[in-house]
Amino acid sequence: MKERKWLHTSTITIVLVYLFLPLLATFLYSIATDWYRTVLPEGYTFQWYADLYADPRFMDAIGRTLFVCGVTIVASLVTMVPSIFIVTVYLPRWERWFQALVTMPYAIPPVVLAVGLIKIYSSGPIELSGTVWIVIGAYFISILPYMYQGIRNSMRTVDAVRLVDAAELLGASKMQAFWRVIFPTILPGIMVSTLLSFSILFGEFVLANLLIGGHYEMIQIYLKRRMDENGHLSSAIVVSYFVLIFLLSWVILRLGRMQKEGRK
């Protein structure tokens, strides 16, 4: 048992070092004055972070990215959670077709998706090309597989069909069974899908660059432009990006835990 525990601990430690070492190197470069001839930086400064946070374009880019990602995820949750519930519980014969439909974005490269959307919405009754709404629509499509898998797996784990049958036998309506029984039990899966989707959207560059570019500068476009100017500054942006993702993830998980404790 001791040897197995030591093996597990060593494996986890190696994996963590492998994952966090590039981030540590990026942080060191973001606070380095010069780092060319030595193993560690020759000097340290937080001037790059001061310049970054003093730039109003950076804060505007963060705000735009949070807005686009937030609207996309809310729209996806409002659409996918009831749809998956209805198909799983009441229309099981349609499940394989529904699954094939929502997993199609896996097979569509972002470049092809962006070009197709531009061609469709650049003219006609609905002209969305060059607006933020076409980006939100593309983001909505791109996260469908992640939302579906997480929510559907949660419903399978809790056996949603039997829970709904039990709730209806006790006098609950279909809406009450969904909102009071199913939704609280699949909330952990919804949170995992939300965090995964948010992380993917926050780092998505191809769709944002092709669909809207500098017309609505988000953090991905801002990072690309600053990388061409200064490596230290771009490293500070990357570190700030990871810190922001970590804080948002912690807040979401904390809210979910508080809600779970409140139900108890």
Coordinates of C-alpha atoms in Angstrom, one line a residue:
M1 CA 0.0 0.0 0.0
K2 CA 2.8 2.4 0.9
E3 CA 4.6 1.7 -2.4
R4 CA 1.4 2.2 -4.4
K5 CA 0.7 5.5 -2.5
W6 CA 4.2 6.7 -3.2
L7 CA 3.8 5.8 -6.9
H8 CA 0.5 7.8 -7.1
T9 CA 2.0 10.8 -5.3
S10 CA 5.0 10.8 -7.6
T11 CA 2.9 10.6 -10.7
I12 CA 0.6 13.4 -9.6
T13 CA 3.6 15.6 -8.7
I14 CA 5.3 15.0 -12.0
V15 CA 2.1 15.9 -13.9
L16 CA 1.6 19.0 -11.9
V17 CA 5.2 20.1 -12.4
Y18 CA 4.8 19.4 -16.2
L19 CA 1.6 21.5 -16.3
F20 CA 2.7 24.5 -14.2
L21 CA 6.3 24.8 -15.2
P22 CA 5.5 26.6 -18.5
L23 CA 3.2 29.0 -16.6
L24 CA 5.9 29.7 -14.0
A25 CA 8.4 30.4 -16.8
T26 CA 5.8 32.7 -18.4
F27 CA 5.4 34.6 -15.1
L28 CA 9.1 34.9 -14.6
Y29 CA 9.5 36.4 -18.1
S30 CA 6.6 38.8 -17.5
I31 CA 8.5 40.3 -14.5
A32 CA 12.0 40.0 -16.0
T33 CA 14.0 43.0 -17.1
D34 CA 16.6 40.9 -19.1
W35 CA 16.6 37.2 -19.6
Y36 CA 19.0 36.2 -22.3
R37 CA 22.3 34.9 -20.9
T38 CA 21.4 33.3 -17.5
V39 CA 19.1 30.5 -16.3
L40 CA 17.0 32.9 -14.2
P41 CA 16.2 36.5 -15.1
E42 CA 18.9 39.1 -14.4
G43 CA 16.4 41.5 -12.8
Y44 CA 12.8 41.7 -11.8
T45 CA 10.2 44.4 -12.3
F46 CA 6.4 44.8 -12.3
Q47 CA 6.5 47.6 -14.8
W48 CA 5.0 45.4 -17.5
Y49 CA 1.9 44.8 -15.4
A50 CA 1.7 48.5 -14.6
D51 CA 1.8 49.3 -18.3
L52 CA -0.8 46.6 -19.1
Y53 CA -3.3 47.6 -16.5
A54 CA -2.9 51.3 -17.3
D55 CA -3.9 50.5 -20.9
P56 CA -7.7 51.1 -21.3
R57 CA -7.7 48.9 -24.3
F58 CA -6.8 45.9 -22.2
M59 CA -9.7 46.4 -19.7
D60 CA -12.1 47.1 -22.6
A61 CA -10.9 43.8 -24.3
I62 CA -11.5 41.9 -21.1
G63 CA -15.0 43.4 -20.7
R64 CA -15.9 42.6 -24.3
T65 CA -14.7 39.0 -24.0
L66 CA -16.6 38.4 -20.7
F67 CA -19.7 39.9 -22.3
V68 CA -19.5 37.6 -25.4
C69 CA -18.7 34.5 -23.4
G70 CA -21.3 35.2 -20.8
V71 CA -24.1 35.8 -23.3
T72 CA -23.1 32.7 -25.2
I73 CA -23.0 30.4 -22.2
V74 CA -26.4 31.7 -20.8
A75 CA -28.0 31.2 -24.2
S76 CA -26.5 27.7 -24.4
L77 CA -27.7 26.7 -21.0
V78 CA -31.2 28.1 -21.5
T79 CA -31.4 26.1 -24.8
M80 CA -29.5 22.9 -24.0
V81 CA -30.7 22.0 -20.5
P82 CA -34.4 21.9 -21.3
S83 CA -33.8 20.3 -24.7
I84 CA -31.6 17.5 -23.3
F85 CA -34.1 16.9 -20.5
I86 CA -37.0 16.6 -22.9
V87 CA -35.2 14.3 -25.3
T88 CA -33.8 12.1 -22.5
V89 CA -37.0 11.7 -20.5
Y90 CA -39.9 12.0 -23.1
L91 CA -38.3 11.5 -26.5
P92 CA -35.6 8.8 -26.1
R93 CA -36.0 7.7 -29.7
W94 CA -34.7 11.0 -30.9
E95 CA -31.7 11.0 -28.7
R96 CA -29.2 9.6 -31.3
W97 CA -30.3 12.1 -33.9
F98 CA -30.0 14.9 -31.3
Q99 CA -26.6 13.7 -30.3
A100 CA -25.4 13.5 -33.9
L101 CA -26.7 17.1 -34.5
V102 CA -25.0 18.7 -31.5
T103 CA -21.7 16.9 -31.9
M104 CA -21.3 18.0 -35.6
P105 CA -19.2 21.1 -34.6
Y106 CA -16.5 18.6 -33.7
A107 CA -16.1 17.8 -37.4
I108 CA -16.3 21.5 -38.6
P109 CA -12.9 23.4 -38.5
P110 CA -13.3 26.9 -37.2
V111 CA -12.0 28.4 -40.4
V112 CA -14.7 26.6 -42.4
L113 CA -17.4 27.6 -39.9
A114 CA -16.3 31.3 -39.9
V115 CA -16.2 31.5 -43.8
G116 CA -19.6 29.9 -44.0
L117 CA -21.2 32.2 -41.5
I118 CA -19.7 35.3 -43.2
K119 CA -21.1 34.1 -46.6
I120 CA -24.5 33.5 -45.2
Y121 CA -24.9 36.6 -43.0
S122 CA -23.1 39.2 -45.1
S123 CA -26.3 39.8 -47.1
G124 CA -29.9 38.9 -47.1
P125 CA -32.7 39.6 -44.6
I126 CA -30.4 39.2 -41.6
E127 CA -27.0 40.9 -42.0
L128 CA -24.8 40.0 -39.0
S129 CA -21.4 40.0 -40.6
G130 CA -19.0 42.3 -38.8
T131 CA -21.2 42.5 -35.6
V132 CA -20.7 40.9 -32.2
W133 CA -23.8 38.8 -32.7
I134 CA -22.3 36.7 -35.4
V135 CA -19.4 35.9 -32.9
I136 CA -21.9 34.9 -30.3
G137 CA -23.7 32.7 -32.7
A138 CA -20.5 31.0 -33.8
Y139 CA -19.4 30.5 -30.2
F140 CA -22.9 29.1 -29.4
I141 CA -22.4 26.4 -32.1
S142 CA -18.8 25.6 -31.1
I143 CA -19.6 24.8 -27.4
L144 CA -22.7 22.6 -28.2
P145 CA -20.7 19.3 -27.9
Y146 CA -19.2 20.3 -24.5
M147 CA -22.5 21.4 -23.1
Y148 CA -24.3 18.3 -24.3
Q149 CA -21.8 15.7 -23.0
G150 CA -21.6 17.2 -19.5
I151 CA -25.3 17.7 -19.0
R152 CA -26.3 14.4 -20.6
N153 CA -23.8 12.4 -18.6
S154 CA -25.2 14.0 -15.4
M155 CA -28.7 13.0 -16.3
R156 CA -27.5 9.4 -17.0
T157 CA -25.7 9.4 -13.6
V158 CA -28.8 10.4 -11.6
D159 CA -31.2 8.3 -13.8
A160 CA -33.4 11.2 -14.7
V161 CA -36.2 9.1 -16.1
R162 CA -36.8 7.3 -12.8
L163 CA -36.5 10.5 -10.8
V164 CA -39.2 12.2 -13.0
D165 CA -41.5 9.1 -12.7
A166 CA -41.1 9.2 -9.0
A167 CA -41.8 12.9 -8.8
E168 CA -44.9 12.6 -10.9
L169 CA -46.2 9.7 -8.9
L170 CA -45.9 11.9 -5.8
G171 CA -48.0 14.6 -7.5
A172 CA -45.4 16.9 -9.1
S173 CA -46.0 18.4 -12.5
K174 CA -43.5 18.1 -15.3
M175 CA -42.1 21.6 -14.6
Q176 CA -41.9 20.9 -10.9
A177 CA -40.1 17.6 -11.5
F178 CA -37.6 19.3 -13.7
W179 CA -37.0 22.4 -11.6
R180 CA -37.1 20.9 -8.1
V181 CA -35.7 17.4 -8.7
I182 CA -33.7 17.1 -11.9
F183 CA -32.0 20.6 -12.1
P184 CA -30.5 20.5 -8.6
T185 CA -29.1 17.0 -9.1
I186 CA -27.5 17.8 -12.4
L187 CA -26.1 21.1 -11.3
P188 CA -22.5 19.8 -10.8
G189 CA -22.5 18.6 -14.4
I190 CA -23.9 21.9 -15.6
M191 CA -21.1 23.8 -13.7
V192 CA -18.4 21.6 -15.2
S193 CA -19.8 22.1 -18.7
T194 CA -20.0 25.9 -18.1
L195 CA -16.4 26.1 -16.9
L196 CA -15.1 24.0 -19.7
S197 CA -17.0 26.0 -22.3
F198 CA -16.0 29.3 -20.8
S199 CA -12.3 28.3 -20.8
I200 CA -12.5 27.3 -24.5
L201 CA -14.3 30.4 -25.6
F202 CA -12.0 32.7 -23.6
G203 CA -9.0 31.4 -25.6
E204 CA -10.8 31.0 -29.0
F205 CA -8.8 33.1 -31.6
V206 CA -9.8 31.9 -35.1
L207 CA -13.5 32.6 -34.9
A208 CA -13.0 36.0 -33.2
N209 CA -10.3 37.1 -35.6
L210 CA -12.1 36.0 -38.8
L211 CA -15.6 37.1 -37.9
I212 CA -15.0 40.5 -36.3
G213 CA -11.3 41.1 -35.9
G214 CA -10.4 44.6 -34.7
H215 CA -13.9 45.9 -35.1
Y216 CA -14.8 44.5 -31.6
E217 CA -11.4 43.9 -30.0
M218 CA -11.5 41.0 -27.6
I219 CA -8.7 39.7 -25.4
Q220 CA -7.5 37.2 -28.1
I221 CA -7.1 39.9 -30.7
Y222 CA -5.5 42.2 -28.1
L223 CA -3.0 39.5 -27.1
K224 CA -2.0 38.9 -30.7
R225 CA -1.4 42.5 -31.4
R226 CA 0.7 43.0 -28.2
M227 CA 2.8 39.9 -28.9
D228 CA 4.1 41.6 -32.0
E229 CA 5.2 44.6 -29.8
N230 CA 6.7 43.2 -26.6
G231 CA 7.2 39.7 -25.4
H232 CA 7.3 40.7 -21.7
L233 CA 4.0 42.5 -22.1
S234 CA 2.3 39.6 -23.9
S235 CA 3.5 37.2 -21.1
A236 CA 1.9 39.5 -18.5
I237 CA -1.4 39.2 -20.5
V238 CA -1.2 35.4 -20.5
V239 CA -0.6 35.3 -16.8
S240 CA -3.4 37.7 -16.2
Y241 CA -5.6 35.5 -18.4
F242 CA -4.9 32.4 -16.3
V243 CA -5.5 34.3 -13.0
L244 CA -8.8 35.6 -14.3
I245 CA -9.9 32.1 -15.4
F246 CA -8.9 30.7 -12.0
L247 CA -10.8 33.3 -10.1
L248 CA -13.9 32.9 -12.2
S249 CA -13.7 29.1 -11.8
W250 CA -13.3 29.5 -8.1
V251 CA -16.3 31.8 -7.8
I252 CA -18.5 29.5 -9.8
L253 CA -17.5 26.4 -7.8
R254 CA -18.0 28.4 -4.6
L255 CA -21.5 29.5 -5.5
G256 CA -22.4 25.9 -6.5
R257 CA -21.1 24.6 -3.1
M258 CA -23.0 27.3 -1.2
Q259 CA -26.2 26.4 -3.1
K260 CA -25.6 22.7 -2.3
E261 CA -25.1 23.4 1.4
G262 CA -28.2 25.7 1.4
R263 CA -30.3 22.8 0.1
K264 CA -29.0 20.6 2.9

